Coordinates of C-alpha atoms in Angstrom, one line a residue:
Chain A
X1434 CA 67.3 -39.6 74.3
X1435 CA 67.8 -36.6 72.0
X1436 CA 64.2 -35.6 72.2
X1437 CA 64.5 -35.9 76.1
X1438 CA 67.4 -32.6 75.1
X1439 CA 65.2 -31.6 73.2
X1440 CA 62.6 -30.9 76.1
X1441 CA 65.5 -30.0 78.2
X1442 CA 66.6 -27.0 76.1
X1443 CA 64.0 -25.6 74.6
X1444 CA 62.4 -25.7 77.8
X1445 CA 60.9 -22.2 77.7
X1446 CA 62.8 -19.8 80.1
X1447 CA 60.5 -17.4 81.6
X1448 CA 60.4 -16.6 85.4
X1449 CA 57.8 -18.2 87.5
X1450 CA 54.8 -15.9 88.5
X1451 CA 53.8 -16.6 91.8
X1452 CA 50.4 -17.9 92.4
X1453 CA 48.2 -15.4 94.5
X1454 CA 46.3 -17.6 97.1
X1455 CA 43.5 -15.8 98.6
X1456 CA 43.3 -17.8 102.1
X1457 CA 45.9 -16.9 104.7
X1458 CA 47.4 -20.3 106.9
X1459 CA 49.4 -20.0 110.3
X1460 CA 52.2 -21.0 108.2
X1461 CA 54.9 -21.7 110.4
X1462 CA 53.4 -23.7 112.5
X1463 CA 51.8 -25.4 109.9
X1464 CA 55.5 -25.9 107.8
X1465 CA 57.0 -26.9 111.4
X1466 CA 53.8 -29.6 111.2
X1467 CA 55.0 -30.6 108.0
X1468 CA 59.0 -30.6 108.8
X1469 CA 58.1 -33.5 111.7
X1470 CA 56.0 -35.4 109.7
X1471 CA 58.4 -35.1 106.4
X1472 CA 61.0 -38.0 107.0
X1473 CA 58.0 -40.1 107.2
X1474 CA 55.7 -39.4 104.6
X1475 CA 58.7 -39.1 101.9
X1476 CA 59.1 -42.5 101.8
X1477 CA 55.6 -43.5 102.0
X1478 CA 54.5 -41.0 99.3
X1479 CA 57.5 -42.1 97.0
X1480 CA 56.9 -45.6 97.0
X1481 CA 53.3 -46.0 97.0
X1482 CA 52.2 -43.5 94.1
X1483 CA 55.4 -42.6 93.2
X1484 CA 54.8 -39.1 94.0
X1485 CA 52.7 -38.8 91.3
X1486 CA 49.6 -35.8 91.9
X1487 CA 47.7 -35.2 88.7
X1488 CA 50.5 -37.4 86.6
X1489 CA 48.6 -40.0 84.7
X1490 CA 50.1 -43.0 84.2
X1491 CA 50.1 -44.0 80.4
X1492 CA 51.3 -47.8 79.1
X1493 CA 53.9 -47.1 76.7
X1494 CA 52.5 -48.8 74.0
X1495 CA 49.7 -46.0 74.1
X1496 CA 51.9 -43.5 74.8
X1497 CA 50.8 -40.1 73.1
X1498 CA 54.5 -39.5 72.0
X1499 CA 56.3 -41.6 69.3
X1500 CA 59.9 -42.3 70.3
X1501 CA 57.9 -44.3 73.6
X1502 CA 55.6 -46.3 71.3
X1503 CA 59.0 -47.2 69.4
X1504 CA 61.2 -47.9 72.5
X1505 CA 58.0 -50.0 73.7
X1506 CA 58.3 -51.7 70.4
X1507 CA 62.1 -52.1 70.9
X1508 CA 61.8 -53.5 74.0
X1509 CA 59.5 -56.1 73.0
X1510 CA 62.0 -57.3 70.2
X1511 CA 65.3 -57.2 72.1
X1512 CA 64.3 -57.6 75.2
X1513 CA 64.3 -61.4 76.9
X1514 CA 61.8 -62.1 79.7
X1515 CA 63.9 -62.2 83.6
X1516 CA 62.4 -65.5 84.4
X1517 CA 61.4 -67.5 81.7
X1518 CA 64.0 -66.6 78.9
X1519 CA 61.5 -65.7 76.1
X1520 CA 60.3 -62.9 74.0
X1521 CA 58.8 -59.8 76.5
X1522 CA 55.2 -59.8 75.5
X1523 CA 53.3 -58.7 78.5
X1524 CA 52.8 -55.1 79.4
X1525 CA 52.9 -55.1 83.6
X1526 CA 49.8 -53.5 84.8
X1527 CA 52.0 -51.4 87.6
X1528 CA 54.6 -49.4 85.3
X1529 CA 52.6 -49.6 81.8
X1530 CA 56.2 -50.8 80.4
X1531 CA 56.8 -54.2 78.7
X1532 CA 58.6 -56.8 81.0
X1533 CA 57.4 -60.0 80.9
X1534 CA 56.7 -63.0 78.3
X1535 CA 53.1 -63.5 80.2
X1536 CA 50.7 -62.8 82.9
X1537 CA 52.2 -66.1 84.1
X1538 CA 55.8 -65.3 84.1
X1539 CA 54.8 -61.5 85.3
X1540 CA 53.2 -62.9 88.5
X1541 CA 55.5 -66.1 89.5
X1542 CA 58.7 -63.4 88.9
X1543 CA 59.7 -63.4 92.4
X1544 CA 62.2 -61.2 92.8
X1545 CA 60.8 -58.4 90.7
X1546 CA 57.7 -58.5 93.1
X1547 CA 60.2 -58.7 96.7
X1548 CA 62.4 -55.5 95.3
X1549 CA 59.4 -53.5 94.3
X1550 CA 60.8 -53.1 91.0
X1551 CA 57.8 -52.5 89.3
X1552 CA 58.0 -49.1 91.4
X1553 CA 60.8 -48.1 90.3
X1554 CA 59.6 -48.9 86.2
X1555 CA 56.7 -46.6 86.9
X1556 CA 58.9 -43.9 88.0
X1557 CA 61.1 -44.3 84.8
X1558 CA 57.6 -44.5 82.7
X1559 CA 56.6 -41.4 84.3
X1560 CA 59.9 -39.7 84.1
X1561 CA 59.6 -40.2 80.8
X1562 CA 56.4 -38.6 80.1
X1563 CA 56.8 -35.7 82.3
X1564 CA 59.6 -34.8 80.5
X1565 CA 57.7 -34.7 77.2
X1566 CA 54.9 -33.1 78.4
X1567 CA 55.9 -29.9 77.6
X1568 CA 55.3 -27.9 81.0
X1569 CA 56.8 -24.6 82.3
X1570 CA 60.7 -26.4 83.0
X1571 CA 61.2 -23.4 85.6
X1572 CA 63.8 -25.6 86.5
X1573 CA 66.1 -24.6 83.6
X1574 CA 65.9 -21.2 84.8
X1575 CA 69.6 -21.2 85.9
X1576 CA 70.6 -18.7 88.4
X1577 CA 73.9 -16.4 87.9
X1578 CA 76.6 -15.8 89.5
X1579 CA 77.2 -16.5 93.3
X1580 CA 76.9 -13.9 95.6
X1581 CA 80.4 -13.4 97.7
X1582 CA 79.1 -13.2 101.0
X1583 CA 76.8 -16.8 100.3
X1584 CA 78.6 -20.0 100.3
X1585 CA 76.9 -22.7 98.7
X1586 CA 76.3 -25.2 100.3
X1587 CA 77.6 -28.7 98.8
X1588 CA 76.1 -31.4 101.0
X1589 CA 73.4 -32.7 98.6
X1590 CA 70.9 -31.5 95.6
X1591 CA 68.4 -29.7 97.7
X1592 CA 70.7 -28.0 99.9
X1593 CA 73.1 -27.1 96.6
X1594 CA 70.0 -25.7 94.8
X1595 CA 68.8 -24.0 97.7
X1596 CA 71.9 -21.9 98.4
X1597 CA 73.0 -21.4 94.5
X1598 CA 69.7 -19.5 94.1
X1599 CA 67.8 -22.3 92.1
X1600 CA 64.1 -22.5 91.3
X1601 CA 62.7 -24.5 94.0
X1602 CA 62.1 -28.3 93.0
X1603 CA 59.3 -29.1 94.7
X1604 CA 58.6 -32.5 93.0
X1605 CA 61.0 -34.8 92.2
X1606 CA 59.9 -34.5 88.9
X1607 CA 61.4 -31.1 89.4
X1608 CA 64.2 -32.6 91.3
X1609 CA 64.6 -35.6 87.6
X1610 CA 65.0 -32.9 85.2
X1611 CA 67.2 -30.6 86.5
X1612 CA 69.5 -33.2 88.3
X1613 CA 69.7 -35.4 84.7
X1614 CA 71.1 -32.1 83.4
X1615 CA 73.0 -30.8 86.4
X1616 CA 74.9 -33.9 87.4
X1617 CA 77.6 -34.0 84.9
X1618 CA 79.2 -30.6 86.3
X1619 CA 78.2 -30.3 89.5
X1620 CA 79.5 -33.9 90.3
X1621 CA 83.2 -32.4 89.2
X1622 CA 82.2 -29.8 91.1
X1623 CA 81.3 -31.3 94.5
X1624 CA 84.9 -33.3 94.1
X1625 CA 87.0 -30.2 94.0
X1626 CA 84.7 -27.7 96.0
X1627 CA 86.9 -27.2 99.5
X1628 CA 83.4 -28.0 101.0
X1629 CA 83.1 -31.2 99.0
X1630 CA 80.8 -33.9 100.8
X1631 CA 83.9 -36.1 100.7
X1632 CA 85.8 -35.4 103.4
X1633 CA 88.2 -38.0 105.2
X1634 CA 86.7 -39.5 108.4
X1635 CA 83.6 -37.7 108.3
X1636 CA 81.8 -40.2 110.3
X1637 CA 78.0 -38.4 109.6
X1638 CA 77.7 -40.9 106.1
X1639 CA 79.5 -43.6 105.0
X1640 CA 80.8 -41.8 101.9
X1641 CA 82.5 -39.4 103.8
X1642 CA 85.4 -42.3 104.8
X1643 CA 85.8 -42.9 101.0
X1644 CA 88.7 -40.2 100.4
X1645 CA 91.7 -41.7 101.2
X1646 CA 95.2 -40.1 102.0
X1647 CA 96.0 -40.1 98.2
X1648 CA 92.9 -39.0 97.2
X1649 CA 93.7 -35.9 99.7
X1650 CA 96.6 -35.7 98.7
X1651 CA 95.6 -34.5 94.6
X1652 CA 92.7 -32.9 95.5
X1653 CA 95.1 -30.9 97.7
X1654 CA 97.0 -30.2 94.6
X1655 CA 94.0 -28.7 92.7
X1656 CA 92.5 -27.1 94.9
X1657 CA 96.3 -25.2 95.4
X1658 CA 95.3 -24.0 92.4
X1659 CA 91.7 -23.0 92.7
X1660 CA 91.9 -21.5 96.5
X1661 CA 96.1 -20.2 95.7
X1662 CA 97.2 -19.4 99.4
X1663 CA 96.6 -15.8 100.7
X1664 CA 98.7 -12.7 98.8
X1665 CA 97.9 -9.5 97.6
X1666 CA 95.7 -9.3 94.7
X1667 CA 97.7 -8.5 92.1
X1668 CA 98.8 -9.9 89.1
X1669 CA 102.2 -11.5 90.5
X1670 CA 100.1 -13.0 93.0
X1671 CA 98.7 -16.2 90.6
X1672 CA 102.0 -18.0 89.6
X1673 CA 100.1 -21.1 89.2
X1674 CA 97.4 -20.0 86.8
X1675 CA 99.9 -19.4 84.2
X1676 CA 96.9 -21.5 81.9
X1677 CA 93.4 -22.7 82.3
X1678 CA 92.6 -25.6 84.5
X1679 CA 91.4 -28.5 82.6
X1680 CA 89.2 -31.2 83.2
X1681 CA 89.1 -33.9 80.4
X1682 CA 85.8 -36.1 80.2
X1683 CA 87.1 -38.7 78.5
X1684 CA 84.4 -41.7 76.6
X1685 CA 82.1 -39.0 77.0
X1686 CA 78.9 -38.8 75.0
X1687 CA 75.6 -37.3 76.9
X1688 CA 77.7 -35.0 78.3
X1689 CA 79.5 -33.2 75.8
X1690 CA 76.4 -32.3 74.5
X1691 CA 75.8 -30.0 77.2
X1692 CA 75.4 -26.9 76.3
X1693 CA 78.0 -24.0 77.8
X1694 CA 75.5 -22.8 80.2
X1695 CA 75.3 -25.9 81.7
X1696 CA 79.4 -25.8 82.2
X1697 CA 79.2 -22.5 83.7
X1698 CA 77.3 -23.4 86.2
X1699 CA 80.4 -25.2 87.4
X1700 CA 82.7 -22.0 86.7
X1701 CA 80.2 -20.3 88.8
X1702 CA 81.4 -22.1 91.7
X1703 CA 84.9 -21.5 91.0
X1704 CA 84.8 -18.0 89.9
X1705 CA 88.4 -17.3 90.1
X1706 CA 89.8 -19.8 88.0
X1707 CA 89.5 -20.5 84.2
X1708 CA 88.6 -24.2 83.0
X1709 CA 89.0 -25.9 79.6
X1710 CA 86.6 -29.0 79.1
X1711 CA 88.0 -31.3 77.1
X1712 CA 85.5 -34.2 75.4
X1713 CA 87.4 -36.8 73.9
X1714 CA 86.1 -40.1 72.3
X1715 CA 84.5 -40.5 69.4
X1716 CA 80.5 -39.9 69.9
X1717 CA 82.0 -36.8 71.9
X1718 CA 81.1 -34.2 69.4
X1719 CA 77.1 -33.9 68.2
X1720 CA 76.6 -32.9 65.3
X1721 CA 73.2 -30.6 65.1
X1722 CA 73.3 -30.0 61.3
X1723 CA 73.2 -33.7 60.1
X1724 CA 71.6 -34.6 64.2
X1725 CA 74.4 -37.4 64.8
X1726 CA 77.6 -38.0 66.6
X1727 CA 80.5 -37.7 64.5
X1728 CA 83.8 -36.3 63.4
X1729 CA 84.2 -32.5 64.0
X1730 CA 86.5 -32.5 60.5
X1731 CA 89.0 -30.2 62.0
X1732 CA 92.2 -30.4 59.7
X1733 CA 95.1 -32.4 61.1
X1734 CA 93.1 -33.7 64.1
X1735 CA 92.9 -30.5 65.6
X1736 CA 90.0 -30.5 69.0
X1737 CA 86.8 -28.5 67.7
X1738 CA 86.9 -25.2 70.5
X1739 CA 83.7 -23.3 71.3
X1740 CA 84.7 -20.7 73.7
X1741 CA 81.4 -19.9 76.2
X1742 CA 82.7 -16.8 77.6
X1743 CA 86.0 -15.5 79.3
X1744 CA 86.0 -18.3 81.9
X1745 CA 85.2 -21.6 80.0
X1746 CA 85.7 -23.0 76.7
X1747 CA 84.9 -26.4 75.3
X1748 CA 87.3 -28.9 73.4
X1749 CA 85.9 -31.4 71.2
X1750 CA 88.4 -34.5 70.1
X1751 CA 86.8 -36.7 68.1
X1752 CA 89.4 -39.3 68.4
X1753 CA 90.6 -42.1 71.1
X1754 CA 92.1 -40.9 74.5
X1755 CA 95.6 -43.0 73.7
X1756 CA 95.7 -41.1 69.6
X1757 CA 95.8 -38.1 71.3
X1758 CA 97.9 -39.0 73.9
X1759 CA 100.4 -40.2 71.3
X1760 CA 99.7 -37.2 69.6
X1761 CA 100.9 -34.9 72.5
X1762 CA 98.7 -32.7 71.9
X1763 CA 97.9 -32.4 75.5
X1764 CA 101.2 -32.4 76.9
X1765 CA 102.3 -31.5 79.7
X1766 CA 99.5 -33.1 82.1
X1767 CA 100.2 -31.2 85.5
X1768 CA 98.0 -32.9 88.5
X1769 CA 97.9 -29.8 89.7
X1770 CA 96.2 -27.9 87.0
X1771 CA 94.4 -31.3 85.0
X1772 CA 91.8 -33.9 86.0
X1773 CA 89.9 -37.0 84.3
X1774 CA 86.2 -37.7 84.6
X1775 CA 85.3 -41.0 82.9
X1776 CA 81.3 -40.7 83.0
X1777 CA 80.0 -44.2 83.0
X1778 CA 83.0 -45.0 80.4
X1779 CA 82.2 -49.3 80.1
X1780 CA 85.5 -50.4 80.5
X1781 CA 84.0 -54.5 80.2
X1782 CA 82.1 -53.6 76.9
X1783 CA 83.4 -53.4 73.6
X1784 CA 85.6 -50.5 73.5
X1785 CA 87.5 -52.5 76.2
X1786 CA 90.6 -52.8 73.7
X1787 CA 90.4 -48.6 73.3
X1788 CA 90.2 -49.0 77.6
X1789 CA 93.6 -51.0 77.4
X1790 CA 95.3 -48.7 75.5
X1791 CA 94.1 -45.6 77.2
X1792 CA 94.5 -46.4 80.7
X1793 CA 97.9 -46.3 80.2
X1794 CA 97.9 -42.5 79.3
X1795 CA 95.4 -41.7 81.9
X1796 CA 97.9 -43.4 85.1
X1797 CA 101.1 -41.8 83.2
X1798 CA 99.4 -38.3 83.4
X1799 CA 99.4 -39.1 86.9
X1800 CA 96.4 -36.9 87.2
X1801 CA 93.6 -38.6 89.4
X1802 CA 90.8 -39.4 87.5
X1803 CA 86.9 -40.0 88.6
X1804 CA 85.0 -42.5 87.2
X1805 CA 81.6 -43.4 87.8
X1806 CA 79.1 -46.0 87.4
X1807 CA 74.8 -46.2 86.7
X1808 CA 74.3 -48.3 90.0
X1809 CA 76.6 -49.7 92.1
X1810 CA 76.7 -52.9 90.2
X1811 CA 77.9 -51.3 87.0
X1812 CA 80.7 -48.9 89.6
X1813 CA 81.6 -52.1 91.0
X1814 CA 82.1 -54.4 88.0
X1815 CA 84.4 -50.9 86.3
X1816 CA 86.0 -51.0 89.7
X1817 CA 86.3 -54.7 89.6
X1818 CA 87.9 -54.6 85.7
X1819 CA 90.6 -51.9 86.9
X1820 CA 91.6 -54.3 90.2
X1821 CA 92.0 -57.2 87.3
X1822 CA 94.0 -55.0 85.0
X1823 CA 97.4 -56.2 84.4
X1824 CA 98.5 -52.2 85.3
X1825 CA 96.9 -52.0 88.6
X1826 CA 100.0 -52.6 90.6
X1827 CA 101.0 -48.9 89.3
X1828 CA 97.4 -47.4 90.4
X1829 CA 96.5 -45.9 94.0
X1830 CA 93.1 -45.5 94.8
X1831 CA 92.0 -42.1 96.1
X1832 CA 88.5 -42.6 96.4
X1833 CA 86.6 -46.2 97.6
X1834 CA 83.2 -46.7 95.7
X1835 CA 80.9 -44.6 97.3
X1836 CA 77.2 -43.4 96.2
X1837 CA 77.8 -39.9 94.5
X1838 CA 75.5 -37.7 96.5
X1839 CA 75.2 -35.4 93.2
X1840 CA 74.1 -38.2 90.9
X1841 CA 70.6 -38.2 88.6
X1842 CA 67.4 -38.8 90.1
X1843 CA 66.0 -39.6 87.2
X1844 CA 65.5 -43.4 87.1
X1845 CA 66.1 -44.4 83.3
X1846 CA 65.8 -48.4 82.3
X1847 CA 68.1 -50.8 80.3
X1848 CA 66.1 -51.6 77.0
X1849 CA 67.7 -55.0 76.2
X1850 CA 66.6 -55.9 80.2
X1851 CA 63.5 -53.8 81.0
X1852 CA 63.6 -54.7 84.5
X1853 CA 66.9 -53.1 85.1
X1854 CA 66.9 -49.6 86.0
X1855 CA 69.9 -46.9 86.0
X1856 CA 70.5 -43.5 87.1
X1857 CA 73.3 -41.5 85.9
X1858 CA 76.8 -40.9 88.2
X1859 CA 75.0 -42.8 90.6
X1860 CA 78.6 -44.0 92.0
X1861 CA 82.0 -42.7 92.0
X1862 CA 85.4 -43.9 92.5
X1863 CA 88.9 -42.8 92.0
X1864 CA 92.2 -43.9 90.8
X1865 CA 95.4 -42.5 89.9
X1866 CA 98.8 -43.5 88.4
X1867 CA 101.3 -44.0 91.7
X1868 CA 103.7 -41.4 92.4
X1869 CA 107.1 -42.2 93.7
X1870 CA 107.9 -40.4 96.5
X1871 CA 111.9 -38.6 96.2
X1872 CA 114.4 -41.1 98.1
X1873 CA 117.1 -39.4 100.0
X1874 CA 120.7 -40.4 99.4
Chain B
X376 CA 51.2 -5.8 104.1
X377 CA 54.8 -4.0 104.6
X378 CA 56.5 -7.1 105.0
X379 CA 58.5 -8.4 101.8
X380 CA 60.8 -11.3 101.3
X381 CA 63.6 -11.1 99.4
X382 CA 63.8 -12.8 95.9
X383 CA 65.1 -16.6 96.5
X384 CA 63.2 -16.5 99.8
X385 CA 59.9 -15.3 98.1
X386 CA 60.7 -18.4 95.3
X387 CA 60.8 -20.7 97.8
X388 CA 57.8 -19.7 99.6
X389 CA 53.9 -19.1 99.4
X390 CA 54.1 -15.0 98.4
X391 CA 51.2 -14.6 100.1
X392 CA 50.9 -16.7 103.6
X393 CA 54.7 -17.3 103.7
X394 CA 54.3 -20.9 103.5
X395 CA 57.0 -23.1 103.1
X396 CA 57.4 -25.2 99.7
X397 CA 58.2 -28.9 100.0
X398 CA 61.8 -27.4 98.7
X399 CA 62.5 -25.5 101.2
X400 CA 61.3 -28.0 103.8
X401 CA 63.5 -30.7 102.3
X402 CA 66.1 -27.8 102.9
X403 CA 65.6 -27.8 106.5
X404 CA 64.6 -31.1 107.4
X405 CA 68.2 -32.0 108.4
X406 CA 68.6 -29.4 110.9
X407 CA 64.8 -29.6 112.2
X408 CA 65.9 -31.3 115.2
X409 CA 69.4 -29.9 116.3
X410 CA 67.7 -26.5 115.6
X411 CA 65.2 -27.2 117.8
X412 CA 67.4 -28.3 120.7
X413 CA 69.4 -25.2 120.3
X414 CA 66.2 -23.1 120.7
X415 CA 65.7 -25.0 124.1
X416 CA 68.9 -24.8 125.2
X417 CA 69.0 -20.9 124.3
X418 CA 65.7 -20.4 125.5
X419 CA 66.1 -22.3 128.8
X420 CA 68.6 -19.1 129.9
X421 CA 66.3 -16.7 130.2
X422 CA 63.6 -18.4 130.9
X423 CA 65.5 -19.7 134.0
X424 CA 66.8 -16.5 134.8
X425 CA 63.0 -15.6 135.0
X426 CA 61.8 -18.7 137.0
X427 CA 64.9 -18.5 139.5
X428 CA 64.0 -14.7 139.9
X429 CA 60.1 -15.1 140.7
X430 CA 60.4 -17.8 143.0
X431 CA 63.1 -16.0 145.1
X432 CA 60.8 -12.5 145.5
X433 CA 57.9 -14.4 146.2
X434 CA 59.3 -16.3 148.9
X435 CA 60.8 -12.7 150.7
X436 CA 58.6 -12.2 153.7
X437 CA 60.9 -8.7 154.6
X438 CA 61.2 -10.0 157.7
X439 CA 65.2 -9.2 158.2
X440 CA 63.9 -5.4 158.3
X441 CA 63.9 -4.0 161.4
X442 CA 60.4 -2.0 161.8
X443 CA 61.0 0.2 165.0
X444 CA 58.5 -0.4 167.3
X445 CA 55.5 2.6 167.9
X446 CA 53.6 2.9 171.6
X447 CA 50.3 4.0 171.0
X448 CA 50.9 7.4 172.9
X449 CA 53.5 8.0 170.2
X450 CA 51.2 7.0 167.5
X451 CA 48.2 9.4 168.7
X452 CA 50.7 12.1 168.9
X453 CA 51.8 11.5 165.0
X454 CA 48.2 11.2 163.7
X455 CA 47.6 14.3 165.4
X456 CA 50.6 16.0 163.2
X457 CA 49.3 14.9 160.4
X458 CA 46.0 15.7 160.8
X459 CA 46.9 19.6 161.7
X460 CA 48.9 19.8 158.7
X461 CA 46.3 18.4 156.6
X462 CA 44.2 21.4 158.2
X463 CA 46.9 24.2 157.5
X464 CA 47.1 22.9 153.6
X465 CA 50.8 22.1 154.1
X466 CA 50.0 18.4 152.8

């Protein structure tokens, strides 16, 4: 994973140089040719050679790059074979990526054959090696700041690039890179944009009925403070902006190391408000001197700030959600000025006992907070833990489970299961502490 | 060629025939189709306003305009007229 940032960043930044093609085409008929004959040849292109063109599938085993050969080797020690229990020993011929025990167990594996899995493993393998290839990432050419007469346009990633001013992503290995990066802010971002895809009773896509009337009800509350009502620009005018907004990703680890450019692509959207991004949890802050996640050693568990520019900054807490909540630190939490994102947080797995304690900090705040899952499984069995929790009497639900429509497209696999694949905020929920409404005597 | 595209447009397409990229088609897939109805339905105005206009003239035989009728003795009597006048260089 950190040499996948590695490619990611270093990417080298130069502008693309268009290619001068000597013969001319009638091209709008030939594009309107193209636009009729697009819905149908997406899915055909996608599934059968997974979109590849000149990309050459490579077995991981062979795999000209180390940290493959050694997650190859990785899988074939943890990893247990889907049908027959044993050691994975067989390379399948479609992906190049170990899954099975044998040739045997590889062919009479049903259900990996019925859902085209194997499909989906060569994307990841290819993915993968695209990443590490070391092409031109024009991709990571980020654009600047939005013009004020062009709205962009939140309705999915093609459309969002599109009108923010993006390089085009004309592969989906274009589309992988940048949306593995992008996801983390432009997910808050499509929540809280007033042209956010989820709308209530939008009745063009299912997710557009997941808002309900609480979750209406906070994002009314913040967006209050990011579109304040009309009055003269002055400085009187923003009462509610007496400090930055602040969005705390709590459990986070990928994200928080994100660089700030990354973040201000989300202030970019916003550019009338300041944010603060708060990481908090322990593998929140990366440490590139010793390359591991760690303490920041601030003195008296003070949050590590890097300040990006005027707009955003970043906080770094290297401790528990519920030790600084104790701390109070954070205090006051204002729903109208702070939200949560839990990014894939695991609420099942280990850290549950962290979970318990936390969650009761995070539905005191009162603040709604976002969580999201790596396939709807994983969204549904977090969903499923908070349902269970003895605390969910005192939680409303402002969003159902829903597909996020600004997750990753870049399929990534479970090691320990091999045939399990995952793309980051795939799906999103929301909960939030319940608020009593003020009885009348 | 005068023509030039402006920067994200010129991105997003082929800088010399103006194709589009896949992209930019992805873009505009969703609105392919209610585009195109729109462009029929705006279209359809003028082009009806055309058709409805045609087939009324050609069907106008002018025969609601009264032509006087001319005896011959008055016709001779006109050609002769004209034929003097054409004589005198007054025409």
């Amino acid at each position: 994973m950190v040499l996948v940032k590695g490619a990611v960043f270093t990417g080298r930044i130069t502008k693309s140089v268009p290619l001068s093609l000597s013969v001319r085409h009638f091209s709008l008929l030939k594009g309107a040719l193209s636009l009729l004959a697009l819905n149908k040849t997406e899915s055909d292109s996608t599934s059968a050679n997974g979109g590849a063109g000149e990309h050459q599938l490579i077995p991981w085993d062979e795999s000209p790059y180390e940290d493959l050969r050694t997650r190859a080797a990785f899988i074939r020690t943890k990893a247990r074979c889907p049908t027959t229990g044993k050691s994975v020993n067989y390379v399948c011929p479609i992906s190049g990526i170990p899954t099975h025990h044998d040739e045997a167990a590889w062919a009479g594996d049903v259900h990996y054959h019925d859902t085209k899995t194997y499909d989906l493993l060569k994307k990841v393998n290819l993915y993968e090696h695209d990443l590490r290839s070391g092409r031109k990432f024009d991709e990571f050419v980020f654009p600047g700041q939005q013009e004020k007469d062009c709205i962009p346009n939140m309705s999915n990633w093609d459309a969002f690039f599109y009108t923010r001013d993006f390089s085009p992503m004309n592969t989906e290995f274009n589309l992988a890179a940048a949306s593995k990066v992008l996801t983390y802010p432009v997910t808050v971002a499509s929540v809280f944009h007033r042209f956010s895809p989820y709308q209530q009773q939008t009745k063009k896509h299912a997710a557009g009925e997941a808002l309900t009337l609480e979750g209406l009800k906070s994002l009314a509350a913040l967006r209050y403070t990011l579109y304040p009502p009309y009055s003269k620009q002055d400085e009187s005018s923003s009462i509610f902006k007496d400090r930055p907004m602040r969005i705390f990703i709590v459990g986070s680890k990928m994200e928080s190391m994100l660089p700030g450019y990354v973040w201000k692509q989300f202030g970019y959207l916003f550019p009338e408000t300041k944010f603060e991004f708060h990481f908090i949890g322990p593998e929140c802050y990366f440490d590139p001197k010793t390359r591991s996640f760690g303490s920041t050693d601030q003195p008296h568990g003070r949050a590590l700030v890097e300040r990006f520019d005027e707009q955003i900054t970043l906080h770094y807490h290297t401790q528990y959600f519920h030790e600084l909540y104790e701390m109070g630190d954070l205090f006051p939490f204002d729903p109208y000025l702070d939200a949560f994102f839990l990014f894939h947080p695991g609420f099942a797995t280990a850290d549950e006992i962290h979970w318990n304690e936390s969650l009761k900090g995070l539905l005191d705040s009162k603040c709604p907070i976002y969580i999201t899952g790596y396939h709807e499984k994983d969204a549904t069995r977090e969903f499923d833990w908070l349902k269970k929790h003895p605390l969910s009497e005192e939680m409303d639900i402002l969003m159902n489970l829903t597909e996020n429509f600004f997750g990753s497209t870049k399929l990534d696999l479970v090691d320990i299961n091999p045939t399990e694949t995952f793309q980051a905020n795939h799906n999103i929920f929301a909960v939030r502490g319940k608020r009593y409404h003020a009885i009348k005597k | 060629m005068g023509f030039k595209l402006s920067d994200s447009q010129a991105r997003y397409r082929d800088p010399s025939t103006f194709e589009m990229s896949p992209a930019l088609l992805r873009v505009r897939a969703p609105f392919f189709w209610r585009n195109t109805v729109g462009l029929l339905f705006v279209a359809a105005v003028p082009l009806g306003v055309y058709a409805y206009t045609w087939n009324i003239l050609t069907k106008d035989e002018f025969e609601d305009i009264p032509i006087p009728p001319i005896s011959d003795a008055e016709l001779a009597k006109l050609r002769r007229e004209y034929e003097e006048k054409k004589k005198s260089g007054n025409l």
